[in-house]
């Protein structure tokens, strides 16, 4: 069951500062509320979430999650309760344009994770990594220490592929809290990680959780991240489809197709609504 976050202690932070890039605008892409913010504004904004004394979680939305939010009330609720929902996939930027909107830039989880780890060095931020299969999260920590000199990694945990027992939940909670982590990176895959964060925000004493999914695999070297030129061209989703195996290919093909239909329907309804005015 998801928690009731209506109490003041769980009040969401929505007061994004306005800048020339349109920071602070929330755009609904299908069933997903997605925040418009540039990377340069995002990093200090995340600092604010760490420091404001309330628990927060941040989601990264792509076509799959947007479609799930369109048809599943629970997923939509989880995204609405997040302190930030960032446009991960190129589908988000193209969808926004079809709706007459625009994001300053795409903010994929692997990129934000790397940039915020670098940014956090001067802030002396402490990072904990939760997720990944056996060995992946440990390899992730090793690779990040090599790539981001000075990063403070205070713990890792790879959960089993089943629900934790109550005793295991308490052990993990204590492990995270005793580490005094400022940032908890969650890599369980969507929408499992989003549900997990919504269920545990405020229950685990950690200021900020970010669900970054495949970032664990990419930065650990378990899977190859798309080359930079492909990412800049907006072709990362195609690269993932053809390098992630049959399951990833079928899932992406299904949800990208559904997403396209949803956005065209939304754009058509918006057009008809404007004509009636």
PDB file of C-alpha atoms in Angstrom:
ATOM      1  CA  UNK A   1       0.000   0.000   0.000  1.00  0.00           C
ATOM      2  CA  UNK A   2       1.297   3.449  -0.883  1.00  0.00           C
ATOM      3  CA  UNK A   3       1.629   5.978   1.958  1.00  0.00           C
ATOM      4  CA  UNK A   4      -0.543   9.022   2.533  1.00  0.00           C
ATOM      5  CA  UNK A   5       1.762  11.944   1.856  1.00  0.00           C
ATOM      6  CA  UNK A   6      -0.831  14.633   2.481  1.00  0.00           C
ATOM      7  CA  UNK A   7       0.598  15.494   5.908  1.00  0.00           C
ATOM      8  CA  UNK A   8       2.843  18.513   6.226  1.00  0.00           C
ATOM      9  CA  UNK A   9       5.937  16.403   6.969  1.00  0.00           C
ATOM     10  CA  UNK A  10       5.591  14.799   3.538  1.00  0.00           C
ATOM     11  CA  UNK A  11       4.687  17.964   1.635  1.00  0.00           C
ATOM     12  CA  UNK A  12       6.095  17.897  -1.899  1.00  0.00           C
ATOM     13  CA  UNK A  13       8.451  20.564  -3.146  1.00  0.00           C
ATOM     14  CA  UNK A  14       7.048  22.087  -6.338  1.00  0.00           C
ATOM     15  CA  UNK A  15       8.444  25.622  -6.218  1.00  0.00           C
ATOM     16  CA  UNK A  16      10.839  25.366  -9.108  1.00  0.00           C
ATOM     17  CA  UNK A  17      12.603  28.618  -9.839  1.00  0.00           C
ATOM     18  CA  UNK A  18      11.651  30.311 -13.101  1.00  0.00           C
ATOM     19  CA  UNK A  19      14.481  30.872 -15.564  1.00  0.00           C
ATOM     20  CA  UNK A  20      14.914  31.611 -19.242  1.00  0.00           C
ATOM     21  CA  UNK A  21      14.601  27.927 -20.065  1.00  0.00           C
ATOM     22  CA  UNK A  22      11.078  27.734 -18.699  1.00  0.00           C
ATOM     23  CA  UNK A  23      12.058  25.956 -15.508  1.00  0.00           C
ATOM     24  CA  UNK A  24       9.066  25.295 -13.311  1.00  0.00           C
ATOM     25  CA  UNK A  25       6.610  24.285 -16.030  1.00  0.00           C
ATOM     26  CA  UNK A  26       4.875  20.941 -15.608  1.00  0.00           C
ATOM     27  CA  UNK A  27       3.811  19.214 -18.808  1.00  0.00           C
ATOM     28  CA  UNK A  28       1.424  16.259 -18.894  1.00  0.00           C
ATOM     29  CA  UNK A  29       2.664  13.698 -21.412  1.00  0.00           C
ATOM     30  CA  UNK A  30      -0.050  11.075 -21.595  1.00  0.00           C
ATOM     31  CA  UNK A  31      -0.758  10.156 -17.974  1.00  0.00           C
ATOM     32  CA  UNK A  32       2.612  11.357 -16.707  1.00  0.00           C
ATOM     33  CA  UNK A  33       3.275  14.788 -15.165  1.00  0.00           C
ATOM     34  CA  UNK A  34       6.783  15.758 -16.304  1.00  0.00           C
ATOM     35  CA  UNK A  35       8.775  18.742 -15.039  1.00  0.00           C
ATOM     36  CA  UNK A  36      10.599  21.120 -17.361  1.00  0.00           C
ATOM     37  CA  UNK A  37      14.025  22.016 -16.001  1.00  0.00           C
ATOM     38  CA  UNK A  38      17.532  22.358 -17.413  1.00  0.00           C
ATOM     39  CA  UNK A  39      20.481  20.340 -16.116  1.00  0.00           C
ATOM     40  CA  UNK A  40      22.212  23.496 -14.886  1.00  0.00           C
ATOM     41  CA  UNK A  41      19.136  24.338 -12.789  1.00  0.00           C
ATOM     42  CA  UNK A  42      18.502  20.744 -11.742  1.00  0.00           C
ATOM     43  CA  UNK A  43      21.759  20.144  -9.885  1.00  0.00           C
ATOM     44  CA  UNK A  44      21.361  22.989  -7.346  1.00  0.00           C
ATOM     45  CA  UNK A  45      17.653  22.166  -7.105  1.00  0.00           C
ATOM     46  CA  UNK A  46      18.540  18.629  -6.012  1.00  0.00           C
ATOM     47  CA  UNK A  47      20.860  20.182  -3.417  1.00  0.00           C
ATOM     48  CA  UNK A  48      17.837  22.041  -2.096  1.00  0.00           C
ATOM     49  CA  UNK A  49      15.867  18.810  -1.788  1.00  0.00           C
ATOM     50  CA  UNK A  50      18.713  17.241   0.181  1.00  0.00           C
ATOM     51  CA  UNK A  51      18.895  20.210   2.522  1.00  0.00           C
ATOM     52  CA  UNK A  52      15.237  21.172   3.127  1.00  0.00           C
ATOM     53  CA  UNK A  53      14.525  18.653   5.886  1.00  0.00           C
ATOM     54  CA  UNK A  54      11.755  16.743   4.082  1.00  0.00           C
ATOM     55  CA  UNK A  55      12.036  13.355   2.330  1.00  0.00           C
ATOM     56  CA  UNK A  56      11.888  13.410  -1.465  1.00  0.00           C
ATOM     57  CA  UNK A  57      11.999  11.072  -4.422  1.00  0.00           C
ATOM     58  CA  UNK A  58      12.701  11.812  -8.080  1.00  0.00           C
ATOM     59  CA  UNK A  59      11.490   9.796 -11.087  1.00  0.00           C
ATOM     60  CA  UNK A  60      12.711   9.642 -14.676  1.00  0.00           C
ATOM     61  CA  UNK A  61       9.939   9.197 -17.228  1.00  0.00           C
ATOM     62  CA  UNK A  62      10.123   7.589 -20.669  1.00  0.00           C
ATOM     63  CA  UNK A  63       7.488   6.126 -23.000  1.00  0.00           C
ATOM     64  CA  UNK A  64       6.984   2.942 -20.980  1.00  0.00           C
ATOM     65  CA  UNK A  65       6.284   4.766 -17.725  1.00  0.00           C
ATOM     66  CA  UNK A  66       4.083   7.372 -19.429  1.00  0.00           C
ATOM     67  CA  UNK A  67       1.913   4.639 -20.960  1.00  0.00           C
ATOM     68  CA  UNK A  68       1.659   2.809 -17.639  1.00  0.00           C
ATOM     69  CA  UNK A  69       0.638   6.060 -15.948  1.00  0.00           C
ATOM     70  CA  UNK A  70      -2.050   6.594 -18.590  1.00  0.00           C
ATOM     71  CA  UNK A  71      -3.746   3.283 -17.839  1.00  0.00           C
ATOM     72  CA  UNK A  72      -2.750   2.574 -14.226  1.00  0.00           C
ATOM     73  CA  UNK A  73      -3.978   4.896 -11.485  1.00  0.00           C
ATOM     74  CA  UNK A  74      -1.348   3.694  -9.018  1.00  0.00           C
ATOM     75  CA  UNK A  75       1.562   4.571 -11.328  1.00  0.00           C
ATOM     76  CA  UNK A  76       0.027   7.964 -12.062  1.00  0.00           C
ATOM     77  CA  UNK A  77      -0.292   8.603  -8.310  1.00  0.00           C
ATOM     78  CA  UNK A  78       3.333   7.622  -7.724  1.00  0.00           C
ATOM     79  CA  UNK A  79       4.507  10.125 -10.349  1.00  0.00           C
ATOM     80  CA  UNK A  80       2.217  12.867  -9.070  1.00  0.00           C
ATOM     81  CA  UNK A  81       3.623  12.412  -5.560  1.00  0.00           C
ATOM     82  CA  UNK A  82       7.245  12.642  -6.704  1.00  0.00           C
ATOM     83  CA  UNK A  83       9.079  15.870  -5.972  1.00  0.00           C
ATOM     84  CA  UNK A  84      10.340  15.822  -9.564  1.00  0.00           C
ATOM     85  CA  UNK A  85       9.578  13.810 -12.693  1.00  0.00           C
ATOM     86  CA  UNK A  86      12.237  14.313 -15.355  1.00  0.00           C
ATOM     87  CA  UNK A  87      12.038  13.685 -19.132  1.00  0.00           C
ATOM     88  CA  UNK A  88      14.259  10.664 -19.692  1.00  0.00           C
ATOM     89  CA  UNK A  89      13.551   9.382 -23.195  1.00  0.00           C
ATOM     90  CA  UNK A  90      13.505  11.210 -26.523  1.00  0.00           C
ATOM     91  CA  UNK A  91       9.823  10.225 -26.697  1.00  0.00           C
ATOM     92  CA  UNK A  92       9.178  12.781 -23.967  1.00  0.00           C
ATOM     93  CA  UNK A  93      10.744  15.645 -25.908  1.00  0.00           C
ATOM     94  CA  UNK A  94       9.013  14.693 -29.167  1.00  0.00           C
ATOM     95  CA  UNK A  95       5.708  14.176 -27.360  1.00  0.00           C
ATOM     96  CA  UNK A  96       5.982  17.603 -25.756  1.00  0.00           C
ATOM     97  CA  UNK A  97       6.566  19.223 -29.157  1.00  0.00           C
ATOM     98  CA  UNK A  98       3.476  17.543 -30.600  1.00  0.00           C
ATOM     99  CA  UNK A  99       1.541  19.072 -27.714  1.00  0.00           C
ATOM    100  CA  UNK A 100       2.979  22.515 -28.428  1.00  0.00           C
ATOM    101  CA  UNK A 101       5.358  22.412 -25.452  1.00  0.00           C
ATOM    102  CA  UNK A 102       9.104  22.136 -25.065  1.00  0.00           C
ATOM    103  CA  UNK A 103      11.570  20.801 -22.510  1.00  0.00           C
ATOM    104  CA  UNK A 104      14.895  22.668 -22.167  1.00  0.00           C
ATOM    105  CA  UNK A 105      16.661  19.333 -22.652  1.00  0.00           C
ATOM    106  CA  UNK A 106      16.342  15.614 -22.129  1.00  0.00           C
ATOM    107  CA  UNK A 107      17.534  14.413 -18.718  1.00  0.00           C
ATOM    108  CA  UNK A 108      18.202  10.662 -18.821  1.00  0.00           C
ATOM    109  CA  UNK A 109      18.845   8.905 -15.519  1.00  0.00           C
ATOM    110  CA  UNK A 110      22.390   7.717 -16.368  1.00  0.00           C
ATOM    111  CA  UNK A 111      23.460  11.270 -17.271  1.00  0.00           C
ATOM    112  CA  UNK A 112      21.910  12.893 -14.190  1.00  0.00           C
ATOM    113  CA  UNK A 113      23.409  10.231 -11.952  1.00  0.00           C
ATOM    114  CA  UNK A 114      26.919  10.838 -13.277  1.00  0.00           C
ATOM    115  CA  UNK A 115      26.597  14.633 -13.219  1.00  0.00           C
ATOM    116  CA  UNK A 116      25.139  14.765  -9.704  1.00  0.00           C
ATOM    117  CA  UNK A 117      27.824  12.439  -8.367  1.00  0.00           C
ATOM    118  CA  UNK A 118      30.410  14.846  -9.789  1.00  0.00           C
ATOM    119  CA  UNK A 119      28.507  17.880  -8.533  1.00  0.00           C
ATOM    120  CA  UNK A 120      28.250  16.382  -5.050  1.00  0.00           C
ATOM    121  CA  UNK A 121      31.997  16.176  -4.473  1.00  0.00           C
ATOM    122  CA  UNK A 122      32.265  19.827  -3.433  1.00  0.00           C
ATOM    123  CA  UNK A 123      29.145  19.373  -1.284  1.00  0.00           C
ATOM    124  CA  UNK A 124      30.668  16.277   0.350  1.00  0.00           C
ATOM    125  CA  UNK A 125      27.463  14.361  -0.425  1.00  0.00           C
ATOM    126  CA  UNK A 126      27.252  10.755   0.712  1.00  0.00           C
ATOM    127  CA  UNK A 127      25.791   8.244  -1.775  1.00  0.00           C
ATOM    128  CA  UNK A 128      24.144   4.857  -1.226  1.00  0.00           C
ATOM    129  CA  UNK A 129      23.259   2.521  -4.126  1.00  0.00           C
ATOM    130  CA  UNK A 130      20.288   0.147  -3.821  1.00  0.00           C
ATOM    131  CA  UNK A 131      19.456  -2.290  -6.620  1.00  0.00           C
ATOM    132  CA  UNK A 132      21.041  -4.191  -9.462  1.00  0.00           C
ATOM    133  CA  UNK A 133      21.699  -7.904  -9.714  1.00  0.00           C
ATOM    134  CA  UNK A 134      24.389  -9.741  -7.749  1.00  0.00           C
ATOM    135  CA  UNK A 135      27.776  -8.155  -8.272  1.00  0.00           C
ATOM    136  CA  UNK A 136      26.491  -5.265 -10.386  1.00  0.00           C
ATOM    137  CA  UNK A 137      26.060  -2.733  -7.583  1.00  0.00           C
ATOM    138  CA  UNK A 138      29.524  -3.505  -6.179  1.00  0.00           C
ATOM    139  CA  UNK A 139      31.024  -3.126  -9.653  1.00  0.00           C
ATOM    140  CA  UNK A 140      29.093   0.133 -10.042  1.00  0.00           C
ATOM    141  CA  UNK A 141      30.668   1.506  -6.863  1.00  0.00           C
ATOM    142  CA  UNK A 142      34.133   0.484  -8.055  1.00  0.00           C
ATOM    143  CA  UNK A 143      33.679   2.081 -11.481  1.00  0.00           C
ATOM    144  CA  UNK A 144      32.267   5.309 -10.044  1.00  0.00           C
ATOM    145  CA  UNK A 145      35.192   5.656  -7.629  1.00  0.00           C
ATOM    146  CA  UNK A 146      37.515   5.363 -10.627  1.00  0.00           C
ATOM    147  CA  UNK A 147      35.523   7.759 -12.785  1.00  0.00           C
ATOM    148  CA  UNK A 148      34.479  10.338 -10.174  1.00  0.00           C
ATOM    149  CA  UNK A 149      37.507  10.984  -8.001  1.00  0.00           C
ATOM    150  CA  UNK A 150      36.518  12.026  -4.497  1.00  0.00           C
ATOM    151  CA  UNK A 151      32.990  10.578  -4.546  1.00  0.00           C
ATOM    152  CA  UNK A 152      31.769   9.392  -1.133  1.00  0.00           C
ATOM    153  CA  UNK A 153      30.022   6.035  -1.481  1.00  0.00           C
ATOM    154  CA  UNK A 154      28.844   4.940   1.955  1.00  0.00           C
ATOM    155  CA  UNK A 155      27.004   1.739   1.071  1.00  0.00           C
ATOM    156  CA  UNK A 156      25.515  -0.632  -1.485  1.00  0.00           C
ATOM    157  CA  UNK A 157      22.824  -3.306  -1.378  1.00  0.00           C
ATOM    158  CA  UNK A 158      21.564  -5.714  -4.028  1.00  0.00           C
ATOM    159  CA  UNK A 159      18.101  -7.014  -3.054  1.00  0.00           C
ATOM    160  CA  UNK A 160      16.988 -10.533  -4.006  1.00  0.00           C
ATOM    161  CA  UNK A 161      14.449 -11.078  -6.799  1.00  0.00           C
ATOM    162  CA  UNK A 162      11.605 -11.472  -4.309  1.00  0.00           C
ATOM    163  CA  UNK A 163       9.893  -9.437  -1.631  1.00  0.00           C
ATOM    164  CA  UNK A 164      12.033  -8.831   1.438  1.00  0.00           C
ATOM    165  CA  UNK A 165      10.911 -10.255   4.755  1.00  0.00           C
ATOM    166  CA  UNK A 166      10.106  -7.799   7.533  1.00  0.00           C
ATOM    167  CA  UNK A 167      13.415  -8.649   9.187  1.00  0.00           C
ATOM    168  CA  UNK A 168      15.295  -8.021   5.935  1.00  0.00           C
ATOM    169  CA  UNK A 169      13.433  -4.721   5.484  1.00  0.00           C
ATOM    170  CA  UNK A 170      14.541  -3.611   8.958  1.00  0.00           C
ATOM    171  CA  UNK A 171      18.119  -4.670   8.273  1.00  0.00           C
ATOM    172  CA  UNK A 172      18.264  -2.731   4.993  1.00  0.00           C
ATOM    173  CA  UNK A 173      16.619   0.318   6.591  1.00  0.00           C
ATOM    174  CA  UNK A 174      19.171   0.304   9.410  1.00  0.00           C
ATOM    175  CA  UNK A 175      22.037  -0.190   6.957  1.00  0.00           C
ATOM    176  CA  UNK A 176      20.987   2.843   4.898  1.00  0.00           C
ATOM    177  CA  UNK A 177      20.289   5.055   7.909  1.00  0.00           C
ATOM    178  CA  UNK A 178      23.522   4.144   9.694  1.00  0.00           C
ATOM    179  CA  UNK A 179      25.450   5.102   6.568  1.00  0.00           C
ATOM    180  CA  UNK A 180      24.133   8.698   6.944  1.00  0.00           C
ATOM    181  CA  UNK A 181      23.580   8.806   3.179  1.00  0.00           C
ATOM    182  CA  UNK A 182      22.349  12.060   1.647  1.00  0.00           C
ATOM    183  CA  UNK A 183      21.350  10.462  -1.659  1.00  0.00           C
ATOM    184  CA  UNK A 184      19.885   6.999  -2.235  1.00  0.00           C
ATOM    185  CA  UNK A 185      20.153   5.828  -5.848  1.00  0.00           C
ATOM    186  CA  UNK A 186      17.569   3.149  -6.653  1.00  0.00           C
ATOM    187  CA  UNK A 187      18.073   0.817  -9.607  1.00  0.00           C
ATOM    188  CA  UNK A 188      15.230  -1.701  -9.662  1.00  0.00           C
ATOM    189  CA  UNK A 189      13.792  -0.955 -13.110  1.00  0.00           C
ATOM    190  CA  UNK A 190      10.519   0.816 -13.891  1.00  0.00           C
ATOM    191  CA  UNK A 191       7.937   0.820 -12.444  1.00  0.00           C
ATOM    192  CA  UNK A 192       9.252  -1.305  -9.558  1.00  0.00           C
ATOM    193  CA  UNK A 193      11.703   1.363  -8.408  1.00  0.00           C
ATOM    194  CA  UNK A 194       9.054   4.109  -8.534  1.00  0.00           C
ATOM    195  CA  UNK A 195       6.695   2.024  -6.407  1.00  0.00           C
ATOM    196  CA  UNK A 196       9.514   1.216  -3.997  1.00  0.00           C
ATOM    197  CA  UNK A 197      10.444   4.860  -3.539  1.00  0.00           C
ATOM    198  CA  UNK A 198       6.820   5.902  -3.006  1.00  0.00           C
ATOM    199  CA  UNK A 199       6.395   3.171  -0.398  1.00  0.00           C
ATOM    200  CA  UNK A 200       9.619   3.970   1.469  1.00  0.00           C
ATOM    201  CA  UNK A 201       9.851   7.766   1.289  1.00  0.00           C
ATOM    202  CA  UNK A 202       9.678   9.070   4.840  1.00  0.00           C
ATOM    203  CA  UNK A 203      10.061   5.552   6.257  1.00  0.00           C
ATOM    204  CA  UNK A 204      13.794   5.412   5.575  1.00  0.00           C
ATOM    205  CA  UNK A 205      15.643   8.404   6.967  1.00  0.00           C
ATOM    206  CA  UNK A 206      17.369   9.585   3.800  1.00  0.00           C
ATOM    207  CA  UNK A 207      16.767  13.037   2.284  1.00  0.00           C
ATOM    208  CA  UNK A 208      16.648  12.169  -1.421  1.00  0.00           C
ATOM    209  CA  UNK A 209      15.938   9.063  -3.509  1.00  0.00           C
ATOM    210  CA  UNK A 210      16.350   8.906  -7.293  1.00  0.00           C
ATOM    211  CA  UNK A 211      15.146   5.971  -9.409  1.00  0.00           C
ATOM    212  CA  UNK A 212      17.626   5.590 -12.251  1.00  0.00           C
ATOM    213  CA  UNK A 213      17.032   2.029 -13.492  1.00  0.00           C
ATOM    214  CA  UNK A 214      19.465   1.022 -16.231  1.00  0.00           C
ATOM    215  CA  UNK A 215      22.075   3.535 -15.024  1.00  0.00           C
ATOM    216  CA  UNK A 216      23.366   0.815 -12.680  1.00  0.00           C
ATOM    217  CA  UNK A 217      24.028  -1.498 -15.635  1.00  0.00           C
ATOM    218  CA  UNK A 218      25.547   1.209 -17.828  1.00  0.00           C
ATOM    219  CA  UNK A 219      27.924   2.708 -15.274  1.00  0.00           C
ATOM    220  CA  UNK A 220      28.974  -0.689 -13.893  1.00  0.00           C
ATOM    221  CA  UNK A 221      29.871  -1.903 -17.380  1.00  0.00           C
ATOM    222  CA  UNK A 222      27.286  -4.687 -17.212  1.00  0.00           C
ATOM    223  CA  UNK A 223      25.621  -3.232 -20.324  1.00  0.00           C
ATOM    224  CA  UNK A 224      27.050  -0.844 -22.879  1.00  0.00           C
ATOM    225  CA  UNK A 225      25.695   2.690 -22.755  1.00  0.00           C
ATOM    226  CA  UNK A 226      24.915   4.114 -26.191  1.00  0.00           C
ATOM    227  CA  UNK A 227      27.843   6.085 -27.676  1.00  0.00           C
ATOM    228  CA  UNK A 228      27.678   9.814 -27.055  1.00  0.00           C
ATOM    229  CA  UNK A 229      26.893  10.678 -30.699  1.00  0.00           C
ATOM    230  CA  UNK A 230      23.892   8.330 -30.656  1.00  0.00           C
ATOM    231  CA  UNK A 231      22.623   9.843 -27.399  1.00  0.00           C
ATOM    232  CA  UNK A 232      22.985  13.376 -28.767  1.00  0.00           C
ATOM    233  CA  UNK A 233      21.100  12.380 -31.928  1.00  0.00           C
ATOM    234  CA  UNK A 234      18.220  11.063 -29.821  1.00  0.00           C
ATOM    235  CA  UNK A 235      18.758   7.468 -30.889  1.00  0.00           C
ATOM    236  CA  UNK A 236      19.471   5.929 -27.489  1.00  0.00           C
ATOM    237  CA  UNK A 237      16.076   4.206 -27.326  1.00  0.00           C
ATOM    238  CA  UNK A 238      16.763   2.486 -30.676  1.00  0.00           C
ATOM    239  CA  UNK A 239      20.222   1.449 -29.482  1.00  0.00           C
ATOM    240  CA  UNK A 240      18.717  -0.052 -26.324  1.00  0.00           C
ATOM    241  CA  UNK A 241      16.070  -1.901 -28.348  1.00  0.00           C
ATOM    242  CA  UNK A 242      18.629  -3.655 -30.506  1.00  0.00           C
ATOM    243  CA  UNK A 243      21.238  -4.344 -27.814  1.00  0.00           C
ATOM    244  CA  UNK A 244      19.044  -5.236 -24.834  1.00  0.00           C
ATOM    245  CA  UNK A 245      17.828  -8.617 -26.033  1.00  0.00           C
ATOM    246  CA  UNK A 246      14.435  -9.906 -27.138  1.00  0.00           C
ATOM    247  CA  UNK A 247      12.583  -8.889 -23.968  1.00  0.00           C
ATOM    248  CA  UNK A 248      13.738  -5.264 -24.184  1.00  0.00           C
ATOM    249  CA  UNK A 249      13.026  -5.136 -27.928  1.00  0.00           C
ATOM    250  CA  UNK A 250       9.452  -6.418 -27.528  1.00  0.00           C
ATOM    251  CA  UNK A 251       8.718  -4.184 -24.548  1.00  0.00           C
ATOM    252  CA  UNK A 252      10.046  -1.041 -26.215  1.00  0.00           C
ATOM    253  CA  UNK A 253       8.251  -1.765 -29.489  1.00  0.00           C
ATOM    254  CA  UNK A 254       4.971  -2.257 -27.628  1.00  0.00           C
ATOM    255  CA  UNK A 255       5.184   0.822 -25.427  1.00  0.00           C
ATOM    256  CA  UNK A 256       6.634   3.174 -28.043  1.00  0.00           C
ATOM    257  CA  UNK A 257       3.705   2.274 -30.331  1.00  0.00           C
ATOM    258  CA  UNK A 258       1.148   2.803 -27.570  1.00  0.00           C
ATOM    259  CA  UNK A 259       2.835   6.057 -26.571  1.00  0.00           C
ATOM    260  CA  UNK A 260       2.597   7.373 -30.133  1.00  0.00           C
ATOM    261  CA  UNK A 261      -1.143   6.647 -30.254  1.00  0.00           C
ATOM    262  CA  UNK A 262      -1.706   8.268 -26.852  1.00  0.00           C
ATOM    263  CA  UNK A 263       0.167  11.452 -27.784  1.00  0.00           C
ATOM    264  CA  UNK A 264      -1.565  11.836 -31.151  1.00  0.00           C
ATOM    265  CA  UNK A 265      -4.924  11.416 -29.414  1.00  0.00           C
ATOM    266  CA  UNK A 266      -3.938  13.967 -26.753  1.00  0.00           C
ATOM    267  CA  UNK A 267      -2.751  16.439 -29.402  1.00  0.00           C
ATOM    268  CA  UNK A 268      -5.982  15.998 -31.391  1.00  0.00           C
ATOM    269  CA  UNK A 269      -8.150  16.549 -28.315  1.00  0.00           C
ATOM    270  CA  UNK A 270      -6.151  19.677 -27.451  1.00  0.00           C
ATOM    271  CA  UNK A 271      -6.646  20.996 -30.995  1.00  0.00           C
ATOM    272  CA  UNK A 272     -10.398  20.352 -30.920  1.00  0.00           C
ATOM    273  CA  UNK A 273     -10.645  21.982 -27.495  1.00  0.00           C
ATOM    274  CA  UNK A 274      -8.914  25.149 -28.750  1.00  0.00           C
ATOM    275  CA  UNK A 275     -11.218  25.350 -31.781  1.00  0.00           C
ATOM    276  CA  UNK A 276     -14.297  25.242 -29.555  1.00  0.00           C
ATOM    277  CA  UNK A 277     -13.183  28.323 -27.627  1.00  0.00           C
TER     278      UNK A 277
END
